[in-house]
Every structure is written in structure tokens, then in C-alpha cells.
């Protein structure tokens, strides 16, 4: 689709350049026309520049040529929690700020805004099927598929049945009003792992207490 649109733009520019060259040759006393291809490829008309910005967005960057850096969205905005600690973030009503993680960038948490209806409660239940999220970097809204959203934020997904499990933490404000990692998001299935760890931890503490008494 993008290549087809680019071809239409180039065709329109060629016709405009040809038209201008013919007009210039008719007006020129020497009769030598202006070189069409020099005008077409070395000069970019202002009207075309404005059209590109209007159709492709900020800086005239086409959607198919977006940023592919990990931890940045395709619009080139940094999504790392460490970079957004004190940044003002618009969170629509009914949405939560959550942190996403991927094995490809284990040292960073990416900030996302997700409709809380699609997030589980503390027992790992009551999450609606599907997804709805916004990019807090560039402000793009209305992502309805997590795969589409993860592509936009350049989040490399691990192979597993429920890809939303890459959303790992709720993000909260601390006493300094800075955004920080909050409670773990308890997806169904992971709640049992958390409980098992707590039981093992309690058992270890109990064993250490017995050794201390003896």
C-alpha cells in the first residue's frame, strides 16, 4: 500500500515537472528545455513537501520507515521507565499505566497505557479477552490487538499462548511523585507460581528460625 502511494506521488511529480519543462521551453528564447530529471530528482517542490508531512505525519516520516530501535516506539519516542520517571503522561479514564518487559531488553521496563478491563485482578481473574492500549510516547491511541501494539513499541515477543503476559507490572507514583515499578500483574497461571514462591519463602524463614532456636 505504501509503495503504491509513493509511486503515485512520483508519477504526479513527473507530470508536474514535464508540464513545467514544456512551459519553460516555450517561453525560452534559446528553445532549450529545462532538464526534466534534474528538476524531478534534485529539487523537491514545497507543495510536495507539505503533502508528505500531511500524509505521513511529523517530519514527513512514512509509516513504513519508522524507528525500529528497541525501547522506542516507531515514532522515535523513548518508552523506558528510567526516561519517563517525571514526564507528564496523559492517562485516559479507565486506563492504567503498566510496565512491559521482553527477553530482548531484560534490563528495561517499557511504559504503556492499557484499558484496565483487559487486566486481571489480584487473583488473576476477570480480565476481558482482547486488548486495548495507547502509546504514551507518541500519543497514538486505539490499538486493539496486542501484536499490533507490540510492533508499534518495538517490543519483541517471546513465544507463548498469551502474549499480554509481557505486561508485567502496574506503575505507580512514589512519595517523590516519580513513576516507579508497582505490584506484579497476576495473569492466570502465574498466580500459582507467585503463591508457590511465597510458600517456599515462608518455609525457608521457618527453617532458619528453628536453626536459630537450636
PDB file of N, CA and C in Angstrom, residues 114-178:
ATOM      1  N   UNK A 114      -2.907   0.928  29.298  1.00  0.00           N
ATOM      2  CA  UNK A 114      -3.780  -0.186  28.914  1.00  0.00           C
ATOM      3  C   UNK A 114      -5.136  -0.046  29.610  1.00  0.00           C
ATOM      4  N   UNK A 115      -6.192  -0.354  28.869  1.00  0.00           N
ATOM      5  CA  UNK A 115      -7.550  -0.357  29.419  1.00  0.00           C
ATOM      6  C   UNK A 115      -7.612  -1.401  30.538  1.00  0.00           C
ATOM      7  N   UNK A 116      -7.979  -0.967  31.755  1.00  0.00           N
ATOM      8  CA  UNK A 116      -7.928  -1.874  32.907  1.00  0.00           C
ATOM      9  C   UNK A 116      -8.910  -3.040  32.806  1.00  0.00           C
ATOM     10  N   UNK A 117      -9.907  -2.936  31.898  1.00  0.00           N
ATOM     11  CA  UNK A 117     -10.843  -4.052  31.734  1.00  0.00           C
ATOM     12  C   UNK A 117     -10.157  -5.299  31.182  1.00  0.00           C
ATOM     13  N   UNK A 118      -9.011  -5.093  30.517  1.00  0.00           N
ATOM     14  CA  UNK A 118      -8.292  -6.221  29.928  1.00  0.00           C
ATOM     15  C   UNK A 118      -7.132  -6.683  30.808  1.00  0.00           C
ATOM     16  N   UNK A 119      -7.085  -6.170  32.039  1.00  0.00           N
ATOM     17  CA  UNK A 119      -6.059  -6.570  33.001  1.00  0.00           C
ATOM     18  C   UNK A 119      -6.715  -7.401  34.109  1.00  0.00           C
ATOM     19  N   UNK A 120      -6.010  -8.410  34.628  1.00  0.00           N
ATOM     20  CA  UNK A 120      -6.610  -9.266  35.663  1.00  0.00           C
ATOM     21  C   UNK A 120      -6.622  -8.596  37.034  1.00  0.00           C
ATOM     22  N   UNK A 121      -7.461  -9.112  37.915  1.00  0.00           N
ATOM     23  CA  UNK A 121      -7.452  -8.632  39.298  1.00  0.00           C
ATOM     24  C   UNK A 121      -6.325  -9.318  40.063  1.00  0.00           C
ATOM     25  N   UNK A 122      -6.290  -9.102  41.388  1.00  0.00           N
ATOM     26  CA  UNK A 122      -5.175  -9.647  42.179  1.00  0.00           C
ATOM     27  C   UNK A 122      -5.199 -11.169  42.266  1.00  0.00           C
ATOM     28  N   UNK A 123      -6.313 -11.798  41.844  1.00  0.00           N
ATOM     29  CA  UNK A 123      -6.403 -13.260  41.825  1.00  0.00           C
ATOM     30  C   UNK A 123      -6.180 -13.843  40.432  1.00  0.00           C
ATOM     31  N   UNK A 124      -5.785 -12.980  39.498  1.00  0.00           N
ATOM     32  CA  UNK A 124      -5.528 -13.453  38.140  1.00  0.00           C
ATOM     33  C   UNK A 124      -6.774 -13.706  37.331  1.00  0.00           C
ATOM     34  N   UNK A 125      -7.898 -13.100  37.743  1.00  0.00           N
ATOM     35  CA  UNK A 125      -9.167 -13.356  37.064  1.00  0.00           C
ATOM     36  C   UNK A 125      -9.808 -12.058  36.571  1.00  0.00           C
ATOM     37  N   UNK A 126     -10.970 -12.251  35.905  1.00  0.00           N
ATOM     38  CA  UNK A 126     -11.862 -11.147  35.492  1.00  0.00           C
ATOM     39  C   UNK A 126     -11.275 -10.214  34.421  1.00  0.00           C
ATOM     40  N   UNK A 127     -10.266 -10.650  33.707  1.00  0.00           N
ATOM     41  CA  UNK A 127      -9.755  -9.844  32.582  1.00  0.00           C
ATOM     42  C   UNK A 127     -10.544 -10.192  31.326  1.00  0.00           C
ATOM     43  N   UNK A 128     -11.046  -9.190  30.645  1.00  0.00           N
ATOM     44  CA  UNK A 128     -11.738  -9.434  29.382  1.00  0.00           C
ATOM     45  C   UNK A 128     -10.768  -9.959  28.341  1.00  0.00           C
ATOM     46  N   UNK A 129     -11.280 -10.774  27.439  1.00  0.00           N
ATOM     47  CA  UNK A 129     -10.453 -11.241  26.327  1.00  0.00           C
ATOM     48  C   UNK A 129     -10.183 -10.085  25.374  1.00  0.00           C
ATOM     49  N   UNK A 130      -8.986 -10.034  24.822  1.00  0.00           N
ATOM     50  CA  UNK A 130      -8.650  -8.969  23.878  1.00  0.00           C
ATOM     51  C   UNK A 130      -7.667  -7.983  24.481  1.00  0.00           C
ATOM     52  N   UNK A 131      -7.614  -6.815  23.867  1.00  0.00           N
ATOM     53  CA  UNK A 131      -6.638  -5.811  24.302  1.00  0.00           C
ATOM     54  C   UNK A 131      -7.084  -4.432  23.831  1.00  0.00           C
ATOM     55  N   UNK A 132      -6.743  -3.428  24.603  1.00  0.00           N
ATOM     56  CA  UNK A 132      -6.941  -2.038  24.195  1.00  0.00           C
ATOM     57  C   UNK A 132      -5.863  -1.206  24.873  1.00  0.00           C
ATOM     58  N   UNK A 133      -5.048  -0.530  24.073  1.00  0.00           N
ATOM     59  CA  UNK A 133      -3.950   0.227  24.658  1.00  0.00           C
ATOM     60  C   UNK A 133      -3.548   1.427  23.831  1.00  0.00           C
ATOM     61  N   UNK A 134      -2.786   2.318  24.478  1.00  0.00           N
ATOM     62  CA  UNK A 134      -2.282   3.537  23.835  1.00  0.00           C
ATOM     63  C   UNK A 134      -0.767   3.616  23.993  1.00  0.00           C
ATOM     64  N   UNK A 135      -0.131   4.286  23.054  1.00  0.00           N
ATOM     65  CA  UNK A 135       1.303   4.554  23.154  1.00  0.00           C
ATOM     66  C   UNK A 135       1.493   5.861  23.920  1.00  0.00           C
ATOM     67  N   UNK A 136       2.203   5.812  25.045  1.00  0.00           N
ATOM     68  CA  UNK A 136       2.420   7.020  25.854  1.00  0.00           C
ATOM     69  C   UNK A 136       3.564   7.863  25.293  1.00  0.00           C
ATOM     70  N   UNK A 137       4.284   7.322  24.318  1.00  0.00           N
ATOM     71  CA  UNK A 137       5.382   8.072  23.727  1.00  0.00           C
ATOM     72  C   UNK A 137       4.911   9.085  22.703  1.00  0.00           C
ATOM     73  N   UNK A 138       4.310   8.588  21.615  1.00  0.00           N
ATOM     74  CA  UNK A 138       3.849   9.473  20.543  1.00  0.00           C
ATOM     75  C   UNK A 138       2.385   9.862  20.709  1.00  0.00           C
ATOM     76  N   UNK A 139       1.662   9.180  21.620  1.00  0.00           N
ATOM     77  CA  UNK A 139       0.266   9.525  21.860  1.00  0.00           C
ATOM     78  C   UNK A 139      -0.732   8.802  20.971  1.00  0.00           C
ATOM     79  N   UNK A 140      -0.252   7.881  20.125  1.00  0.00           N
ATOM     80  CA  UNK A 140      -1.191   7.159  19.251  1.00  0.00           C
ATOM     81  C   UNK A 140      -2.111   6.284  20.090  1.00  0.00           C
ATOM     82  N   UNK A 141      -3.405   6.328  19.783  1.00  0.00           N
ATOM     83  CA  UNK A 141      -4.418   5.649  20.590  1.00  0.00           C
ATOM     84  C   UNK A 141      -5.152   4.584  19.786  1.00  0.00           C
ATOM     85  N   UNK A 142      -5.850   3.727  20.526  1.00  0.00           N
ATOM     86  CA  UNK A 142      -6.786   2.801  19.901  1.00  0.00           C
ATOM     87  C   UNK A 142      -6.199   1.527  19.351  1.00  0.00           C
ATOM     88  N   UNK A 143      -5.114   1.023  19.916  1.00  0.00           N
ATOM     89  CA  UNK A 143      -4.588  -0.271  19.479  1.00  0.00           C
ATOM     90  C   UNK A 143      -5.500  -1.370  20.026  1.00  0.00           C
ATOM     91  N   UNK A 144      -6.029  -2.203  19.138  1.00  0.00           N
ATOM     92  CA  UNK A 144      -6.993  -3.231  19.530  1.00  0.00           C
ATOM     93  C   UNK A 144      -6.387  -4.633  19.573  1.00  0.00           C
ATOM     94  N   UNK A 145      -5.190  -4.793  19.086  1.00  0.00           N
ATOM     95  CA  UNK A 145      -4.523  -6.092  19.109  1.00  0.00           C
ATOM     96  C   UNK A 145      -3.151  -5.926  19.740  1.00  0.00           C
ATOM     97  N   UNK A 146      -2.814  -6.825  20.674  1.00  0.00           N
ATOM     98  CA  UNK A 146      -1.543  -6.676  21.376  1.00  0.00           C
ATOM     99  C   UNK A 146      -0.354  -6.850  20.429  1.00  0.00           C
ATOM    100  N   UNK A 147      -0.490  -7.708  19.433  1.00  0.00           N
ATOM    101  CA  UNK A 147       0.598  -7.902  18.466  1.00  0.00           C
ATOM    102  C   UNK A 147       0.865  -6.602  17.707  1.00  0.00           C
ATOM    103  N   UNK A 148      -0.203  -5.928  17.287  1.00  0.00           N
ATOM    104  CA  UNK A 148      -0.072  -4.638  16.595  1.00  0.00           C
ATOM    105  C   UNK A 148       0.585  -3.609  17.516  1.00  0.00           C
ATOM    106  N   UNK A 149       0.149  -3.586  18.773  1.00  0.00           N
ATOM    107  CA  UNK A 149       0.698  -2.650  19.745  1.00  0.00           C
ATOM    108  C   UNK A 149       2.173  -2.936  20.005  1.00  0.00           C
ATOM    109  N   UNK A 150       2.511  -4.214  20.171  1.00  0.00           N
ATOM    110  CA  UNK A 150       3.907  -4.571  20.442  1.00  0.00           C
ATOM    111  C   UNK A 150       4.811  -4.216  19.259  1.00  0.00           C
ATOM    112  N   UNK A 151       4.281  -4.338  18.038  1.00  0.00           N
ATOM    113  CA  UNK A 151       5.055  -3.914  16.864  1.00  0.00           C
ATOM    114  C   UNK A 151       5.316  -2.417  16.908  1.00  0.00           C
ATOM    115  N   UNK A 152       4.306  -1.645  17.316  1.00  0.00           N
ATOM    116  CA  UNK A 152       4.451  -0.186  17.365  1.00  0.00           C
ATOM    117  C   UNK A 152       5.492   0.238  18.389  1.00  0.00           C
ATOM    118  N   UNK A 153       5.541  -0.444  19.534  1.00  0.00           N
ATOM    119  CA  UNK A 153       6.504  -0.058  20.579  1.00  0.00           C
ATOM    120  C   UNK A 153       7.799  -0.878  20.482  1.00  0.00           C
ATOM    121  N   UNK A 154       7.942  -1.644  19.395  1.00  0.00           N
ATOM    122  CA  UNK A 154       9.147  -2.444  19.152  1.00  0.00           C
ATOM    123  C   UNK A 154       9.449  -3.393  20.309  1.00  0.00           C
ATOM    124  N   UNK A 155       8.401  -4.013  20.825  1.00  0.00           N
ATOM    125  CA  UNK A 155       8.544  -4.996  21.895  1.00  0.00           C
ATOM    126  C   UNK A 155       8.620  -6.382  21.262  1.00  0.00           C
ATOM    127  N   UNK A 156       9.754  -7.038  21.399  1.00  0.00           N
ATOM    128  CA  UNK A 156       9.940  -8.359  20.807  1.00  0.00           C
ATOM    129  C   UNK A 156       9.278  -9.402  21.704  1.00  0.00           C
ATOM    130  N   UNK A 157       8.310 -10.126  21.143  1.00  0.00           N
ATOM    131  CA  UNK A 157       7.513 -11.060  21.930  1.00  0.00           C
ATOM    132  C   UNK A 157       8.163 -12.432  22.009  1.00  0.00           C
ATOM    133  N   UNK A 158       8.103 -13.025  23.207  1.00  0.00           N
ATOM    134  CA  UNK A 158       8.509 -14.416  23.367  1.00  0.00           C
ATOM    135  C   UNK A 158       7.338 -15.288  22.930  1.00  0.00           C
ATOM    136  N   UNK A 159       7.623 -16.531  22.565  1.00  0.00           N
ATOM    137  CA  UNK A 159       6.567 -17.432  22.108  1.00  0.00           C
ATOM    138  C   UNK A 159       5.819 -17.987  23.309  1.00  0.00           C
ATOM    139  N   UNK A 160       4.575 -17.622  23.442  1.00  0.00           N
ATOM    140  CA  UNK A 160       3.717 -18.165  24.487  1.00  0.00           C
ATOM    141  C   UNK A 160       2.266 -17.900  24.093  1.00  0.00           C
ATOM    142  N   UNK A 161       1.326 -18.686  24.635  1.00  0.00           N
ATOM    143  CA  UNK A 161      -0.075 -18.543  24.216  1.00  0.00           C
ATOM    144  C   UNK A 161      -0.648 -17.147  24.455  1.00  0.00           C
ATOM    145  N   UNK A 162      -0.403 -16.567  25.634  1.00  0.00           N
ATOM    146  CA  UNK A 162      -0.990 -15.264  25.946  1.00  0.00           C
ATOM    147  C   UNK A 162       0.105 -14.202  25.934  1.00  0.00           C
ATOM    148  N   UNK A 163       0.203 -13.475  24.826  1.00  0.00           N
ATOM    149  CA  UNK A 163       1.280 -12.503  24.659  1.00  0.00           C
ATOM    150  C   UNK A 163       1.157 -11.326  25.625  1.00  0.00           C
ATOM    151  N   UNK A 164      -0.073 -11.055  26.115  1.00  0.00           N
ATOM    152  CA  UNK A 164      -0.251  -9.938  27.052  1.00  0.00           C
ATOM    153  C   UNK A 164       0.538 -10.130  28.337  1.00  0.00           C
ATOM    154  N   UNK A 165       1.032 -11.353  28.577  1.00  0.00           N
ATOM    155  CA  UNK A 165       1.818 -11.600  29.783  1.00  0.00           C
ATOM    156  C   UNK A 165       3.140 -10.834  29.771  1.00  0.00           C
ATOM    157  N   UNK A 166       3.453 -10.205  28.649  1.00  0.00           N
ATOM    158  CA  UNK A 166       4.619  -9.313  28.613  1.00  0.00           C
ATOM    159  C   UNK A 166       4.346  -8.037  29.422  1.00  0.00           C
ATOM    160  N   UNK A 167       3.081  -7.777  29.714  1.00  0.00           N
ATOM    161  CA  UNK A 167       2.743  -6.677  30.620  1.00  0.00           C
ATOM    162  C   UNK A 167       2.951  -7.198  32.033  1.00  0.00           C
ATOM    163  N   UNK A 168       4.011  -6.755  32.702  1.00  0.00           N
ATOM    164  CA  UNK A 168       4.464  -7.384  33.939  1.00  0.00           C
ATOM    165  C   UNK A 168       4.063  -6.655  35.215  1.00  0.00           C
ATOM    166  N   UNK A 169       4.059  -5.319  35.195  1.00  0.00           N
ATOM    167  CA  UNK A 169       3.879  -4.570  36.439  1.00  0.00           C
ATOM    168  C   UNK A 169       2.880  -3.424  36.275  1.00  0.00           C
ATOM    169  N   UNK A 170       2.182  -3.122  37.365  1.00  0.00           N
ATOM    170  CA  UNK A 170       1.479  -1.847  37.438  1.00  0.00           C
ATOM    171  C   UNK A 170       2.526  -0.785  37.770  1.00  0.00           C
ATOM    172  N   UNK A 171       2.348   0.415  37.226  1.00  0.00           N
ATOM    173  CA  UNK A 171       3.270   1.513  37.518  1.00  0.00           C
ATOM    174  C   UNK A 171       2.560   2.516  38.425  1.00  0.00           C
ATOM    175  N   UNK A 172       3.246   2.959  39.450  1.00  0.00           N
ATOM    176  CA  UNK A 172       2.645   3.857  40.444  1.00  0.00           C
ATOM    177  C   UNK A 172       3.588   5.031  40.707  1.00  0.00           C
ATOM    178  N   UNK A 173       3.069   6.059  41.368  1.00  0.00           N
ATOM    179  CA  UNK A 173       3.885   7.210  41.766  1.00  0.00           C
ATOM    180  C   UNK A 173       4.399   6.991  43.192  1.00  0.00           C
ATOM    181  N   UNK A 174       5.692   7.296  43.416  1.00  0.00           N
ATOM    182  CA  UNK A 174       6.244   7.186  44.762  1.00  0.00           C
ATOM    183  C   UNK A 174       6.073   8.510  45.511  1.00  0.00           C
ATOM    184  N   UNK A 175       6.661   8.605  46.698  1.00  0.00           N
ATOM    185  CA  UNK A 175       6.479   9.810  47.517  1.00  0.00           C
ATOM    186  C   UNK A 175       7.136  11.035  46.896  1.00  0.00           C
ATOM    187  N   UNK A 176       8.071  10.827  45.955  1.00  0.00           N
ATOM    188  CA  UNK A 176       8.682  11.954  45.231  1.00  0.00           C
ATOM    189  C   UNK A 176       7.916  12.292  43.951  1.00  0.00           C
ATOM    190  N   UNK A 177       6.742  11.660  43.769  1.00  0.00           N
ATOM    191  CA  UNK A 177       5.893  11.876  42.603  1.00  0.00           C
ATOM    192  C   UNK A 177       6.569  11.406  41.313  1.00  0.00           C
ATOM    193  N   UNK A 178       7.449  10.416  41.462  1.00  0.00           N
ATOM    194  CA  UNK A 178       8.110   9.834  40.289  1.00  0.00           C
ATOM    195  C   UNK A 178       7.490   8.474  39.995  1.00  0.00           C
TER     196      UNK A 178
END
